[in-house]
Structures are given as C-alpha cells and as structure tokens.
Amino acid sequence: MSQARLIQSRSDLKSVLLLALPVLGEQFLEFLVGMVDTWLAGNFLPPERTVPAMAAIGLVSYSIWMLFVIFSSVGIGATAVVARLFGAEQEDEANRAANQAVLLGLLASLVATFLLWQFSDAFVSLLQLEGDAHELASQYLRIVVPSVPAFMMISVGVACLHGAGDTVSGLVVMAVVNVLNASISAALTIGWGPLPELGWIGLAIGTAVSHVVGGLLIALLLARGQAGIRLTMQNLRPDPRMMRRVLRIGLPAGLNEVMLLIFHLWYLGIINSMGTLSAAAHGLGVKMESPAYLAAWAFSISAATLTGQHLGANNPLRAKRATGISLLICGGMLTIYMLVLLAASAPMTQFFLPPSSEALDMQSTATLAANLLKIVALGFPFLALYAVVNGALRGAGDTTWPLVVTLIGFLLVRIPGAYYLAWETIPIPLTGWEIEGLGWGVTGAWIAMVADQILRASLLGARYLSGQWQHVKV
C-alpha cells in the first residue's frame, strides 16, 4: 500500500499526527541548527563581538529563509500536484511531477547561486547593517552561498515527499544535518583538538557542510524511489506540460512567499536602522519565537497534504475535518508556548547572552529581547489559524488569495505601523516633510507585527469559510 493510501485509510486524527509530528521533529531539528549557532556566538566569541554577532545572526536567519523561499514556487506546487495525483491514484503522473519539480529547482538554484555570490555584500548593505555586524554577516553569506543547490534539494525534495505522504524521511535527514552542524560548528568555532579555532567562520562552515550532506541524502532517497517517487533520467527530461502544472499552482504561492520575504526584509531594515542593540534583540527574539513557527509549519503541512489528497479522492468533507483537527492541535500547542514565554522569557534569553562585565550591552540585549517575546506571544493563537488555513488553501491549489492577504497585511499594517510606532520622526521621500511617530523603537515594530498577524489570520479564515477553495482545479 502506498503512503498516500495508507494515510487515507486511517482516521482523521491519526492521519494528521502521522504527517505533522515528523514534520514538527524535522523543523525542530532545523531550529536547533540556528540555536546552536546563536548559543556558540553568545558564549564563545570575544565579548566585544557578541552583540554584533547577534545582529548578524538575525540577518543570516532571514538569508537562510530566503534560500528556501527562492524554491518555494516549485516546492509548494510540487506538494499540491503530487498530493492530488496520489489521492487520485495516478502514481506515474505524481512521479513525473516530482521529477519535473526537481529539474525546475535545479535551474533556479544555479541562477540563485550566481546572483547571491555576486551581490551578497550589497544585500547586507541594503538592510542597513553596519560596522562589525555588517562584516560578520557578509563573511557568513560568502561561505554558505556555494551550498545553495543543496538547500534546493532539501526544500524541493522534501516538498515532493510531503505530497506523497512521507514526512519521516525529512525528519531523519534533518537529524543528520543537525548533528553535523552542531559538531562541525562547535569544533571549528572553539577549536577542538587539532582543529583550528575559526570563531565566527566556523559557524558558517558548519551550516554549509551539514546542508550539503542533507541535500545529498535527499537526492539519494529519491534516486532509490522513496515513497513511490524515483528520480530517473527519463522523467528528468523537460516536460513543459507538467512544469506548467506545477508552476500554475506554485507561482502564486511562491510569489506570496517572495513578497513575504521582501516585506520581512523591509521590516528588518527598519529595525536595523535603530542600531546594533535593537538589531541584536530582534535577532535573538526571532530565534526564541521560532518554536511557535515550527508547530505552525508542521500542521500547515498536514493540512496541505490531507486537503490535496482528500480533494483528489473527491472527499471534501474529510479535507475539512483534517484542517479542523490540525488547527485544534496547533492552536493548543501555540497557546502553551505563549504561556511559557509570558512566564519565562527573561531566563530563556539570558541563556544565550549571559551577563558579562566586559560587554554591558549583552544584558540590555537579553532584557529587550525578553520584552519583545512577551509581545509576540499574544499573537500565537492567530499564527496557528493563519498557518493551518494557509496550508489547507495551498493543498487545495487556492494560492492567489493568500498573496492578496499578504499584500494587505504588510502594506496596510506592518510596514506603516512599524514606521509610526518605532521611529520618532518619519521622513516622507521627495517632499522634505516629516511625520511625528511614537518613537517606541523595536518594541513598537513588534506591536505592528502582531497586529499584522491578527489581520491576515482573520482574512484567510474568512476565505476558508467561504468554501471557494473546494472548486479550484489543479
């Protein structure tokens, strides 16, 4: 029995957990990759470089996200098409779709590698990171860029496996990536045994090498026919019909992810303009809020896969039930984490930035980050709603409406709200005029972020309740 048929034969609750829990583990391990780097930077770099390193890690986190976003058009389209075809028991076509998705991803990765290699330093400058933080971020990106094709294979390959109902393989591969990253990064940062003490550069080498190994493992699994998906030279030949099918679904969703990235980088530039300490607190806060996004993404995947497969089997009622169960569990998990952050954000941030008489800004950064976490925690229930419903719409192929919601949320709430709440004065380009803001700094920017989350969750919820997603052709 194929993985897709196995999932459909189980109860709705078991199907959701079968898909979501391995993805949650996979995402948690990816989260640990970043947390290991953050902890090493906060505890083993020279004190005078610790806060700049935290600011650089914040930008690097967005950059790693950018690598995955670059391939999101292909990955999201692949998940939807592969899931729908497996649900309809058209396994040969599902296999062909997966092969074409990998081919598209490979082409995109070559373009991305060239562009990032040429413009990585300009990218850091564009986001207004200055001084030591600018230098550290640029060094990191130059080391990671050659591994971009491996990031592609992880992103697109795992997306294809998710569509086939296999969420365990990604978990296993990310476990390997995590162990390698922690070992290599720690060994090269600290200088274990005969290995050189490379400091910050060691963190970047660990990230690059571990993800190259992960990409190779995913390629090997697909070459061996994992979950009914096999990479073959015949199916890797360009098939314009199947490419168009994948991109018809993937491009609107990918454009949504690209717009999300652009707006997040714009938002990051606003924060970076307020100084290294604000940028460092923001970077640490983003790391600490990440577990909420891990759970949200895991149950987004379960909603996407099950919606696609059940619609392929002409069973929209089960698609709705799967989404409801995903939302219930995800909402419960995020509510628990909300309470954890409200109660214990201060000791959690101080774990990464212990007090130091040689770097007084470290304690200020930890305190500010803890306050930011209390703000963002209040939006976690809405994050659960947004993520799960967005996943269900993606699985149904309804990817245009989320793009519209993204534009509304960022352009009407987050970006203007961040300017107004964070800055004391807001210059109006080309006019010489200024508007008075509230001047709440990075705290105001995070309040705007939560307001944006609430609006987007509400709009996507309304779209889902309309039922129009059940009639989208894939």
mmCIF file of C-alpha atoms in Angstrom, residues 178-410:
data_model
loop_
_atom_site.group_PDB
_atom_site.id
_atom_site.type_symbol
_atom_site.label_atom_id
_atom_site.label_comp_id
_atom_site.label_asym_id
_atom_site.label_seq_id
_atom_site.Cartn_x
_atom_site.Cartn_y
_atom_site.Cartn_z
ATOM 1 C CA ASN A 178 21.602 18.887 12.956
ATOM 2 C CA VAL A 179 24.215 16.528 14.393
ATOM 3 C CA LEU A 180 26.723 17.506 11.721
ATOM 4 C CA ASN A 181 26.070 21.228 12.142
ATOM 5 C CA ALA A 182 26.426 21.124 15.922
ATOM 6 C CA SER A 183 29.594 19.032 15.729
ATOM 7 C CA ILE A 184 31.333 20.930 12.936
ATOM 8 C CA SER A 185 30.295 24.394 14.101
ATOM 9 C CA ALA A 186 31.334 23.778 17.706
ATOM 10 C CA ALA A 187 34.588 22.090 16.722
ATOM 11 C CA LEU A 188 35.652 24.899 14.369
ATOM 12 C CA THR A 189 34.341 27.770 16.492
ATOM 13 C CA ILE A 190 36.053 26.632 19.681
ATOM 14 C CA GLY A 191 38.965 24.725 18.110
ATOM 15 C CA TRP A 192 38.654 21.183 19.411
ATOM 16 C CA GLY A 193 41.791 19.046 19.421
ATOM 17 C CA PRO A 194 43.919 19.580 16.308
ATOM 18 C CA LEU A 195 41.232 21.648 14.567
ATOM 19 C CA PRO A 196 41.834 25.403 14.173
ATOM 20 C CA GLU A 197 39.843 27.928 16.220
ATOM 21 C CA LEU A 198 37.994 29.769 13.458
ATOM 22 C CA GLY A 199 35.391 31.566 15.573
ATOM 23 C CA TRP A 200 32.538 33.049 13.545
ATOM 24 C CA ILE A 201 33.705 31.485 10.272
ATOM 25 C CA GLY A 202 33.388 28.046 11.856
ATOM 26 C CA LEU A 203 29.638 28.619 12.305
ATOM 27 C CA ALA A 204 29.184 29.306 8.590
ATOM 28 C CA ILE A 205 31.263 26.274 7.568
ATOM 29 C CA GLY A 206 29.186 24.032 9.823
ATOM 30 C CA THR A 207 25.928 25.324 8.291
ATOM 31 C CA ALA A 208 27.173 24.902 4.708
ATOM 32 C CA VAL A 209 28.696 21.432 5.099
ATOM 33 C CA SER A 210 25.764 19.991 7.063
ATOM 34 C CA HIS A 211 23.221 21.171 4.490
ATOM 35 C CA VAL A 212 25.313 19.827 1.593
ATOM 36 C CA VAL A 213 25.211 16.408 3.250
ATOM 37 C CA GLY A 214 21.451 16.793 3.801
ATOM 38 C CA GLY A 215 20.879 17.651 0.146
ATOM 39 C CA LEU A 216 22.884 14.631 -0.971
ATOM 40 C CA LEU A 217 20.888 12.346 1.319
ATOM 41 C CA ILE A 218 17.559 13.607 -0.074
ATOM 42 C CA ALA A 219 18.856 13.104 -3.627
ATOM 43 C CA LEU A 220 19.907 9.548 -2.728
ATOM 44 C CA LEU A 221 16.491 8.747 -1.227
ATOM 45 C CA LEU A 222 14.713 9.997 -4.337
ATOM 46 C CA ALA A 223 17.088 8.118 -6.622
ATOM 47 C CA ARG A 224 16.152 4.919 -4.735
ATOM 48 C CA GLY A 225 12.410 5.503 -5.094
ATOM 49 C CA GLN A 226 11.388 6.725 -1.639
ATOM 50 C CA ALA A 227 7.584 6.881 -1.084
ATOM 51 C CA GLY A 228 6.974 5.937 -4.706
ATOM 52 C CA ILE A 229 8.976 8.896 -6.053
ATOM 53 C CA ARG A 230 12.027 7.978 -8.101
ATOM 54 C CA LEU A 231 14.383 10.304 -9.915
ATOM 55 C CA THR A 232 15.134 8.902 -13.372
ATOM 56 C CA MET A 233 16.855 10.361 -16.404
ATOM 57 C CA GLN A 234 13.711 9.796 -18.476
ATOM 58 C CA ASN A 235 11.427 11.692 -16.105
ATOM 59 C CA LEU A 236 14.029 14.441 -15.603
ATOM 60 C CA ARG A 237 13.816 15.369 -19.282
ATOM 61 C CA PRO A 238 11.930 18.667 -19.615
ATOM 62 C CA ASP A 239 8.168 18.149 -19.756
ATOM 63 C CA PRO A 240 6.621 21.596 -20.400
ATOM 64 C CA ARG A 241 3.094 20.323 -19.692
ATOM 65 C CA MET A 242 3.939 19.077 -16.204
ATOM 66 C CA MET A 243 6.183 22.060 -15.496
ATOM 67 C CA ARG A 244 3.279 24.382 -16.257
ATOM 68 C CA ARG A 245 1.016 22.329 -13.999
ATOM 69 C CA VAL A 246 3.429 22.609 -11.083
ATOM 70 C CA LEU A 247 4.068 26.309 -11.650
ATOM 71 C CA ARG A 248 0.395 27.167 -12.182
ATOM 72 C CA ILE A 249 -0.142 26.315 -8.521
ATOM 73 C CA GLY A 250 3.331 27.159 -7.276
ATOM 74 C CA LEU A 251 3.897 30.589 -8.800
ATOM 75 C CA PRO A 252 1.135 32.445 -6.920
ATOM 76 C CA ALA A 253 2.191 30.710 -3.693
ATOM 77 C CA GLY A 254 5.838 31.342 -4.473
ATOM 78 C CA LEU A 255 5.110 34.974 -5.233
ATOM 79 C CA ASN A 256 3.347 35.119 -1.882
ATOM 80 C CA GLU A 257 6.481 33.754 -0.187
ATOM 81 C CA VAL A 258 8.702 36.157 -2.128
ATOM 82 C CA MET A 259 6.509 39.094 -1.140
ATOM 83 C CA LEU A 260 6.602 37.870 2.459
ATOM 84 C CA LEU A 261 10.382 37.802 2.274
ATOM 85 C CA ILE A 262 10.622 41.261 0.694
ATOM 86 C CA PHE A 263 8.328 42.738 3.331
ATOM 87 C CA HIS A 264 10.191 40.954 6.139
ATOM 88 C CA LEU A 265 13.493 42.318 4.827
ATOM 89 C CA TRP A 266 11.962 45.788 4.573
ATOM 90 C CA TYR A 267 10.750 45.363 8.138
ATOM 91 C CA LEU A 268 14.217 44.148 9.195
ATOM 92 C CA GLY A 269 15.769 47.220 7.590
ATOM 93 C CA ILE A 270 13.526 49.434 9.734
ATOM 94 C CA ILE A 271 14.748 47.631 12.855
ATOM 95 C CA ASN A 272 18.424 47.595 11.825
ATOM 96 C CA SER A 273 18.269 51.360 11.281
ATOM 97 C CA MET A 274 17.701 51.761 15.037
ATOM 98 C CA GLY A 275 21.164 50.444 15.894
ATOM 99 C CA THR A 276 23.061 47.244 16.629
ATOM 100 C CA LEU A 277 21.461 46.644 20.032
ATOM 101 C CA SER A 278 17.930 46.751 18.572
ATOM 102 C CA ALA A 279 19.018 44.510 15.694
ATOM 103 C CA ALA A 280 20.596 42.040 18.143
ATOM 104 C CA ALA A 281 17.497 41.949 20.375
ATOM 105 C CA HIS A 282 15.315 41.420 17.318
ATOM 106 C CA GLY A 283 17.565 38.604 16.063
ATOM 107 C CA LEU A 284 17.526 36.833 19.426
ATOM 108 C CA GLY A 285 13.768 37.332 19.742
ATOM 109 C CA VAL A 286 13.192 35.827 16.298
ATOM 110 C CA LYS A 287 15.198 32.764 17.314
ATOM 111 C CA MET A 288 13.269 32.359 20.552
ATOM 112 C CA GLU A 289 9.831 32.690 18.920
ATOM 113 C CA SER A 290 10.778 30.105 16.283
ATOM 114 C CA PRO A 291 9.268 27.074 18.110
ATOM 115 C CA ALA A 292 5.829 28.587 17.538
ATOM 116 C CA TYR A 293 6.504 28.732 13.803
ATOM 117 C CA LEU A 294 7.773 25.135 13.884
ATOM 118 C CA ALA A 295 4.439 23.866 15.191
ATOM 119 C CA ALA A 296 2.548 26.166 12.822
ATOM 120 C CA TRP A 297 4.504 24.894 9.814
ATOM 121 C CA ALA A 298 4.119 21.227 10.816
ATOM 122 C CA PHE A 299 0.336 21.414 10.999
ATOM 123 C CA SER A 300 0.275 23.591 7.892
ATOM 124 C CA ILE A 301 1.907 20.667 6.078
ATOM 125 C CA SER A 302 -0.630 18.169 7.448
ATOM 126 C CA ALA A 303 -3.496 20.440 6.341
ATOM 127 C CA ALA A 304 -1.954 20.946 2.884
ATOM 128 C CA THR A 305 -1.201 17.270 2.228
ATOM 129 C CA LEU A 306 -4.514 15.931 3.505
ATOM 130 C CA THR A 307 -6.564 18.619 1.772
ATOM 131 C CA GLY A 308 -4.844 17.821 -1.533
ATOM 132 C CA GLN A 309 -5.193 14.064 -1.175
ATOM 133 C CA HIS A 310 -8.812 14.126 0.012
ATOM 134 C CA LEU A 311 -9.852 16.521 -2.742
ATOM 135 C CA GLY A 312 -8.058 14.236 -5.212
ATOM 136 C CA ALA A 313 -10.197 11.399 -3.820
ATOM 137 C CA ASN A 314 -13.305 13.641 -4.171
ATOM 138 C CA ASN A 315 -13.868 13.793 -0.407
ATOM 139 C CA PRO A 316 -14.001 17.476 0.667
ATOM 140 C CA LEU A 317 -15.633 16.590 3.992
ATOM 141 C CA ARG A 318 -12.536 14.714 5.145
ATOM 142 C CA ALA A 319 -10.418 17.624 3.926
ATOM 143 C CA LYS A 320 -12.372 19.951 6.223
ATOM 144 C CA ARG A 321 -12.086 17.569 9.169
ATOM 145 C CA ALA A 322 -8.331 17.227 8.700
ATOM 146 C CA THR A 323 -7.944 21.013 8.668
ATOM 147 C CA GLY A 324 -10.081 21.380 11.795
ATOM 148 C CA ILE A 325 -8.075 18.782 13.706
ATOM 149 C CA SER A 326 -4.792 20.356 12.562
ATOM 150 C CA LEU A 327 -5.983 23.749 13.768
ATOM 151 C CA LEU A 328 -7.167 22.411 17.130
ATOM 152 C CA ILE A 329 -3.873 20.711 17.953
ATOM 153 C CA CYS A 330 -1.698 23.522 16.577
ATOM 154 C CA GLY A 331 -3.686 26.147 18.463
ATOM 155 C CA GLY A 332 -3.304 24.203 21.694
ATOM 156 C CA MET A 333 0.465 23.848 21.281
ATOM 157 C CA LEU A 334 0.956 27.529 20.494
ATOM 158 C CA THR A 335 -1.193 28.576 23.431
ATOM 159 C CA ILE A 336 1.048 26.522 25.736
ATOM 160 C CA TYR A 337 4.176 28.149 24.284
ATOM 161 C CA MET A 338 2.535 31.552 24.668
ATOM 162 C CA LEU A 339 2.172 30.909 28.396
ATOM 163 C CA VAL A 340 5.796 29.709 28.610
ATOM 164 C CA LEU A 341 7.109 32.919 27.048
ATOM 165 C CA LEU A 342 4.916 35.141 29.181
ATOM 166 C CA ALA A 343 6.263 33.433 32.304
ATOM 167 C CA ALA A 344 9.898 32.690 31.466
ATOM 168 C CA SER A 345 11.168 34.823 28.574
ATOM 169 C CA ALA A 346 13.850 36.529 30.719
ATOM 170 C CA PRO A 347 15.770 33.394 31.808
ATOM 171 C CA MET A 348 15.402 31.953 28.315
ATOM 172 C CA THR A 349 17.099 34.910 26.635
ATOM 173 C CA GLN A 350 19.794 35.107 29.328
ATOM 174 C CA PHE A 351 20.785 31.532 28.463
ATOM 175 C CA PHE A 352 22.102 32.853 25.141
ATOM 176 C CA LEU A 353 23.515 36.129 26.455
ATOM 177 C CA PRO A 354 24.862 35.588 29.975
ATOM 178 C CA PRO A 355 25.795 38.739 31.960
ATOM 179 C CA SER A 356 29.323 39.967 31.269
ATOM 180 C CA SER A 357 31.165 42.891 32.819
ATOM 181 C CA GLU A 358 33.199 43.163 29.610
ATOM 182 C CA ALA A 359 30.154 43.683 27.389
ATOM 183 C CA LEU A 360 27.412 45.569 29.216
ATOM 184 C CA ASP A 361 25.195 45.653 26.117
ATOM 185 C CA MET A 362 24.719 41.889 26.378
ATOM 186 C CA GLN A 363 22.390 42.185 29.360
ATOM 187 C CA SER A 364 20.473 45.048 27.764
ATOM 188 C CA THR A 365 20.010 42.965 24.631
ATOM 189 C CA ALA A 366 18.711 39.983 26.631
ATOM 190 C CA THR A 367 16.262 42.157 28.590
ATOM 191 C CA LEU A 368 14.911 43.855 25.455
ATOM 192 C CA ALA A 369 14.520 40.518 23.652
ATOM 193 C CA ALA A 370 12.567 39.129 26.622
ATOM 194 C CA ASN A 371 10.139 42.050 26.437
ATOM 195 C CA LEU A 372 9.680 41.511 22.696
ATOM 196 C CA LEU A 373 8.822 37.852 23.264
ATOM 197 C CA LYS A 374 6.022 38.788 25.655
ATOM 198 C CA ILE A 375 4.517 40.971 22.933
ATOM 199 C CA VAL A 376 4.698 38.434 20.125
ATOM 200 C CA ALA A 377 3.393 35.598 22.326
ATOM 201 C CA LEU A 378 -0.036 37.270 22.403
ATOM 202 C CA GLY A 379 -0.366 36.711 18.664
ATOM 203 C CA PHE A 380 0.365 32.967 18.692
ATOM 204 C CA PRO A 381 -3.286 31.793 18.542
ATOM 205 C CA PHE A 382 -3.721 33.890 15.400
ATOM 206 C CA LEU A 383 -0.481 32.480 13.997
ATOM 207 C CA ALA A 384 -1.952 28.976 14.378
ATOM 208 C CA LEU A 385 -5.099 29.988 12.486
ATOM 209 C CA TYR A 386 -3.130 31.684 9.719
ATOM 210 C CA ALA A 387 -0.654 28.829 9.206
ATOM 211 C CA VAL A 388 -3.133 25.934 9.171
ATOM 212 C CA VAL A 389 -5.680 27.657 6.943
ATOM 213 C CA ASN A 390 -2.917 28.850 4.614
ATOM 214 C CA GLY A 391 -1.695 25.252 4.359
ATOM 215 C CA ALA A 392 -5.182 23.976 3.579
ATOM 216 C CA LEU A 393 -5.614 26.577 0.841
ATOM 217 C CA ARG A 394 -2.214 25.647 -0.637
ATOM 218 C CA GLY A 395 -3.143 21.969 -0.651
ATOM 219 C CA ALA A 396 -6.354 22.825 -2.486
ATOM 220 C CA GLY A 397 -4.430 24.897 -5.020
ATOM 221 C CA ASP A 398 -6.064 28.135 -3.854
ATOM 222 C CA THR A 399 -2.840 30.134 -3.747
ATOM 223 C CA THR A 400 -3.894 33.535 -5.103
ATOM 224 C CA TRP A 401 -5.969 34.712 -2.140
ATOM 225 C CA PRO A 402 -3.105 34.263 0.391
ATOM 226 C CA LEU A 403 -0.993 36.537 -1.833
ATOM 227 C CA VAL A 404 -3.661 39.241 -1.681
ATOM 228 C CA VAL A 405 -3.877 38.871 2.103
ATOM 229 C CA THR A 406 -0.095 39.194 2.406
ATOM 230 C CA LEU A 407 -0.133 42.466 0.462
ATOM 231 C CA ILE A 408 -2.953 43.846 2.588
ATOM 232 C CA GLY A 409 -1.379 42.876 5.910
ATOM 233 C CA PHE A 410 2.096 44.189 5.233
#
